[in-house]
XYZ file of C-alpha atoms in Angstrom:
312
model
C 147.389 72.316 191.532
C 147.626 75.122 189.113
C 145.369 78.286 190.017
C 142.041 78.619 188.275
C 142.946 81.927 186.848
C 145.803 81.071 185.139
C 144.036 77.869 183.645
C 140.941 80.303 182.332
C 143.509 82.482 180.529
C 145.101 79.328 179.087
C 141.533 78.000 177.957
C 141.281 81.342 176.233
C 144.250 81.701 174.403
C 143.519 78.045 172.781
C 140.639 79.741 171.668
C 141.968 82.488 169.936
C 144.206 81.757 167.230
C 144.919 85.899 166.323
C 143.876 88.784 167.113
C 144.420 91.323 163.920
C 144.369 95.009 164.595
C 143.066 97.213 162.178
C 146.138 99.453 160.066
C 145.349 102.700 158.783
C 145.380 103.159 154.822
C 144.587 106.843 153.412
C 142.685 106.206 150.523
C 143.057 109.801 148.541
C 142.053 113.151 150.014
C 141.858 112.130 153.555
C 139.151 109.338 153.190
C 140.715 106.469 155.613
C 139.915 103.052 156.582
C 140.499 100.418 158.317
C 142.151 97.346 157.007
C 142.389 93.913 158.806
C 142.550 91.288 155.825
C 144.957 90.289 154.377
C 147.435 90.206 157.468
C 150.970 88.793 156.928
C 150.045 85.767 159.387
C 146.333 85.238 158.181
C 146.019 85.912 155.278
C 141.981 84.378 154.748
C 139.235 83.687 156.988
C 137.443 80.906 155.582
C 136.855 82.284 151.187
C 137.355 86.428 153.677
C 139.929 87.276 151.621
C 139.941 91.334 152.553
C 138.005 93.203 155.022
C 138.304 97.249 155.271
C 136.328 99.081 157.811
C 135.372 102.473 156.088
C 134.797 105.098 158.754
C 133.283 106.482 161.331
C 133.993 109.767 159.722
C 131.725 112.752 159.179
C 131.507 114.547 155.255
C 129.917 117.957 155.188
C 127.678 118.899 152.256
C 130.182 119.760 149.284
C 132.898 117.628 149.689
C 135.440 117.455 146.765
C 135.192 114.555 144.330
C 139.278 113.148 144.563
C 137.102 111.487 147.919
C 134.972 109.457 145.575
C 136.292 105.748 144.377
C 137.104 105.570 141.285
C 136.548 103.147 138.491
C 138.576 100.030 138.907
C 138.424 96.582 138.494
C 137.746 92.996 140.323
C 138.359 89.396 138.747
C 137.916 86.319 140.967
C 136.041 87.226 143.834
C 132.600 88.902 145.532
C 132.613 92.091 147.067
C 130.505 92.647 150.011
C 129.538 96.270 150.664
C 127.488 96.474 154.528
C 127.330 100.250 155.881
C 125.876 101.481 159.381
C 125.547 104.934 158.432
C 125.531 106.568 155.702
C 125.142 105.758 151.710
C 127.428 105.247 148.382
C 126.686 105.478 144.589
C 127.434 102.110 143.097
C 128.095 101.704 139.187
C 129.348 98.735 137.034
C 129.952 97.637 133.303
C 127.083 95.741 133.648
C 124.963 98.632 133.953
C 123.664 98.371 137.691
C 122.907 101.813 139.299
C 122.706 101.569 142.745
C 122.439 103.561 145.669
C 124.432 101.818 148.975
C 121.899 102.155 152.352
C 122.886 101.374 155.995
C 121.701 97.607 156.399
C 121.571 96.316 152.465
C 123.626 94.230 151.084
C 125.165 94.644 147.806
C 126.629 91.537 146.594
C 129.126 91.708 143.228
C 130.297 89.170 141.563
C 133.671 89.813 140.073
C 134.331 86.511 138.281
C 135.945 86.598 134.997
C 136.064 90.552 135.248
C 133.914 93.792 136.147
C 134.802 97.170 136.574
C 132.542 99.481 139.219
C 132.736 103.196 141.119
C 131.895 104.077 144.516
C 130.849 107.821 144.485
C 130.258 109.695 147.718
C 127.001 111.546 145.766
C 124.453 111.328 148.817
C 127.217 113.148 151.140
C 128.424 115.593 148.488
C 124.506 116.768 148.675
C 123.896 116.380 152.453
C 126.664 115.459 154.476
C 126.869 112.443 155.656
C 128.356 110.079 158.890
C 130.315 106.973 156.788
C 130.654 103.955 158.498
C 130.342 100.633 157.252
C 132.388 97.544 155.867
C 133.763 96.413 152.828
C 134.669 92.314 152.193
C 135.955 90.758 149.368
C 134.854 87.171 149.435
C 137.650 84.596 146.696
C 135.604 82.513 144.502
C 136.170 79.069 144.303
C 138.206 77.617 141.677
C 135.351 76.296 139.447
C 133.852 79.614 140.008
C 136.719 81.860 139.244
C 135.888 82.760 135.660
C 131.668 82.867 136.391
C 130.011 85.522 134.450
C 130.127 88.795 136.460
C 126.738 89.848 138.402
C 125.436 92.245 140.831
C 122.563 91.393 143.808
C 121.142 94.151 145.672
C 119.243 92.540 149.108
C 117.544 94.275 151.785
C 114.076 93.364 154.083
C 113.521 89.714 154.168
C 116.261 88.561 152.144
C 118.352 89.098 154.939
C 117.090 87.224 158.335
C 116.896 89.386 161.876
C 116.705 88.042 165.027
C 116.897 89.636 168.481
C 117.206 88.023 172.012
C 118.439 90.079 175.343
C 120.254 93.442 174.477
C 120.911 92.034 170.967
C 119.860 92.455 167.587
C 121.290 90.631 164.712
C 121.144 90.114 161.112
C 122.775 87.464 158.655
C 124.145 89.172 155.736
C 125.017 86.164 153.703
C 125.286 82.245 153.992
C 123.761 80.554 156.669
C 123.960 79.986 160.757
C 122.161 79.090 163.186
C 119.199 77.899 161.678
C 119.012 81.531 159.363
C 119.644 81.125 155.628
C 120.339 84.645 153.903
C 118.630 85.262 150.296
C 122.395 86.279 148.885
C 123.879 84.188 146.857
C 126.889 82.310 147.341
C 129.421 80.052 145.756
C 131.128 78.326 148.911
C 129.631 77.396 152.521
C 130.399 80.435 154.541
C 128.104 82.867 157.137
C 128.388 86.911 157.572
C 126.302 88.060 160.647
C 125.975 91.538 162.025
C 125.218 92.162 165.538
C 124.312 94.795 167.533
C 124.706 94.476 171.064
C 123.734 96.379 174.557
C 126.339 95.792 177.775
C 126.196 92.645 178.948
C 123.926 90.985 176.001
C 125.607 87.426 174.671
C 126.184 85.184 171.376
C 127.617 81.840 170.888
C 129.534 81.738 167.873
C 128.562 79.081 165.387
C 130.646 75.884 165.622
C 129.610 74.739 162.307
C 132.611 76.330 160.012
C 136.016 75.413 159.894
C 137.510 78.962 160.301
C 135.833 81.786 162.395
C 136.298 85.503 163.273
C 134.924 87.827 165.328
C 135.397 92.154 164.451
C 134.683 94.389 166.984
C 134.066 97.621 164.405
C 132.689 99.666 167.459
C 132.186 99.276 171.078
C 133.845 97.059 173.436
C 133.418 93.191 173.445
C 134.479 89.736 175.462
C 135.432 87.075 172.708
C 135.856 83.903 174.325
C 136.556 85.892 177.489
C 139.495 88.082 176.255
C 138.562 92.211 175.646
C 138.889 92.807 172.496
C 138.415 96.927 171.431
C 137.058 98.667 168.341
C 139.155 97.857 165.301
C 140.431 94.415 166.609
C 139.187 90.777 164.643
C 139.978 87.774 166.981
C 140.416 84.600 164.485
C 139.238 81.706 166.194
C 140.555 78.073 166.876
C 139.277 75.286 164.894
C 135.834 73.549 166.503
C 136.335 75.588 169.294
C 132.937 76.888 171.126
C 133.042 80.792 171.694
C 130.941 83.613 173.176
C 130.797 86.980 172.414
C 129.707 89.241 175.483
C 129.646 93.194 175.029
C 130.915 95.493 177.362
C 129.775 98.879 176.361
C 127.233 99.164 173.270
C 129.159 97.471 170.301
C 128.626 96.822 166.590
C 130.060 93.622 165.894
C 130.745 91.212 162.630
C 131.479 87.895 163.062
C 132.452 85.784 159.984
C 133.830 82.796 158.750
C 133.538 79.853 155.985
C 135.052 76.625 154.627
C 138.517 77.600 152.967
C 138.960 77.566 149.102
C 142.578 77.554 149.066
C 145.405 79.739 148.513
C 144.952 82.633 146.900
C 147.089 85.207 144.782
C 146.499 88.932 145.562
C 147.590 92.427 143.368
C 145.400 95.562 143.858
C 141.849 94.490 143.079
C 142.186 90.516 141.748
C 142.264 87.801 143.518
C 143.044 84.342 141.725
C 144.572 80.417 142.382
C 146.679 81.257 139.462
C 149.660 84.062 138.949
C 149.201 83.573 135.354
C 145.846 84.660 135.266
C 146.767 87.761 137.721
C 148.996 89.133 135.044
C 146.399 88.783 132.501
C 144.111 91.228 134.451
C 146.713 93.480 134.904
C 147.734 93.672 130.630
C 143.723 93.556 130.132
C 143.236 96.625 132.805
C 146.369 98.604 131.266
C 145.321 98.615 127.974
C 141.815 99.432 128.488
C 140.212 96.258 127.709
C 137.710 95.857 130.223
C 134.325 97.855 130.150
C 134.011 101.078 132.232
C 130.567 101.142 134.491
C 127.613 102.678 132.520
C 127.550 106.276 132.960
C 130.987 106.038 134.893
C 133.374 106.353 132.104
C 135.410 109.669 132.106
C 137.813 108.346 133.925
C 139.597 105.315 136.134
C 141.728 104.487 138.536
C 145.386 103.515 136.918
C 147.162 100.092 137.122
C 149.487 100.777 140.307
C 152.489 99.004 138.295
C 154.341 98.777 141.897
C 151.373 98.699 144.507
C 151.839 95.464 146.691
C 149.447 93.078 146.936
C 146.572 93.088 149.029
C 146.527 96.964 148.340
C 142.382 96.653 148.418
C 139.603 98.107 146.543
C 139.719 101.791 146.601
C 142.435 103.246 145.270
């Protein structure tokens, strides 16, 4: 008869298919981040196609500009910009001015092409403690070339719930029984959870691929410690819980695949083709620059490798 312990660990590990640790990338001038996805063996969640933690890190009042993102562009995808703390200046070529605050969701549709900034203006004023996420969600194929838009949701668009030591909030798509007001192209579900020692989630069974990012804190997944900065990528149709250790911020994500994508820098596609379009369009100054953003961009990095991410 094998011993019980060794069977529990077993059970585990056929619950987790990966865990990802985050990698530090310096963005410009010291402003770092976290990035999980893409990882060389996974390279999507579900359409979670790239997922940067940004912080925790602390700005004084007056910091220098070469922090600030840049105008670039996206084609083929959403981005998802969540922070905890903290705010950022959003501006597109579609003319959307928005300021980024801890628990909205701005939703952007890249599709056939948009350019945006992300300007550190609330912490050049007052200083500021960054610390959120940034997700880039693929569109699917018949949605690839959509007409570019930009959602701003806070309040009831975005469903809370809270049981014993937790608190959580759907950011986008739909799970247990919440539907967010976001909206999406492809069956998928975003949830952020905040969660006192010992307080406990099930993990929806209802999607096909599943992860769970510990982004601060200390957390069981499916009974295996996972730390701050580590995603566990879950088995297929396999039931997990999430129980936290210390206090913990966690995201847990997942969706119905859309199939392989292409990566380089900021676009995302099903076709290289259309990849190398973007890049001729973005190095000769085709696309728009955001309204009241236009002084300057971020250039094509002719020899970045893929999966490079948003920023810089």
């Amino acid at each position: 008869m094998r011993p019980l312990g060794r069977m529990l660990a077993k059970e585990t590990l056929a619950m987790i298919e990966l865990v990802i640790d985050k990698r530090i990338r310096d963005l410009g001038g010291g402003f770092e981040v976290g990035r999980v996805l893409p990882f060389a063996r996974r390279r999507m969640v579900g359409p979670f196609i790239f997922f940067d933690q940004m912080g925790p890190l602390d700005l004084a009042p007056g910091i220098p500009e070469r922090l600030d993102v840049r105008p670039h562009p996206h084609i083929g995808l959403s981005t998802v910009t969540y922070l905890y703390s903290g705010a950022l200046t959003h501006r597109d070529s579609l003319g959307f001015h928005q300021e980024i605050r801890p628990g909205e969701v701005n939703w952007m549709v890249a599709g056939s092409g948009i350019t945006h900034s992300e300007r550190l203006e609330y912490a050049r004023a007052h200083g500021a403690h960054m610390h959120g996420i940034q997700a880039w969600v693929a569109l699917p194929v018949e949605h690839e070339e959509t007409a570019p838009a930009f959602y701003h949701h806070e309040g009831a668009d975005l469903p809370e719930w809270q049981d014993a030591g937790l608190r959580g909030r759907l950011i986008a798509g739909a799970a247990d029984g919440l539907a967010a007001g976001v909206p999406t192209h492809s069956p998928l579900f975003y949830q952020h959870l905040e969660m006192e020692p010992g307080a406990r989630h099930s993990v929806t069974t209802a999607y096909p691929e599943r992860a769970v990012y510990v982004a601060s804190g200390q957390a069981e997944v499916a009974g295996q410690v996972q730390n701050a900065g580590q995603m566990a990528v879950l088995s297929p149709a396999s039931a997990a819980d999430i129980q936290a250790l210390e206090p913990a911020i966690v995201m847990v994500l997942g969706g119905e695949p859309v199939g392989e994508r292409f990566m380089f820098w900021n676009f995302v596609s099903s076709s290289k083709e259309r990849l190398e379009q973007a890049k001729e369009d973005w190095r000769l100054q085709r696309m728009k620059l955001p309204v009241g953003d236009d002084l300057e961009f971020i250039p094509l990095p002719e020899d970045k490798p893929a999966g490079t991410g948003a920023s810089k």
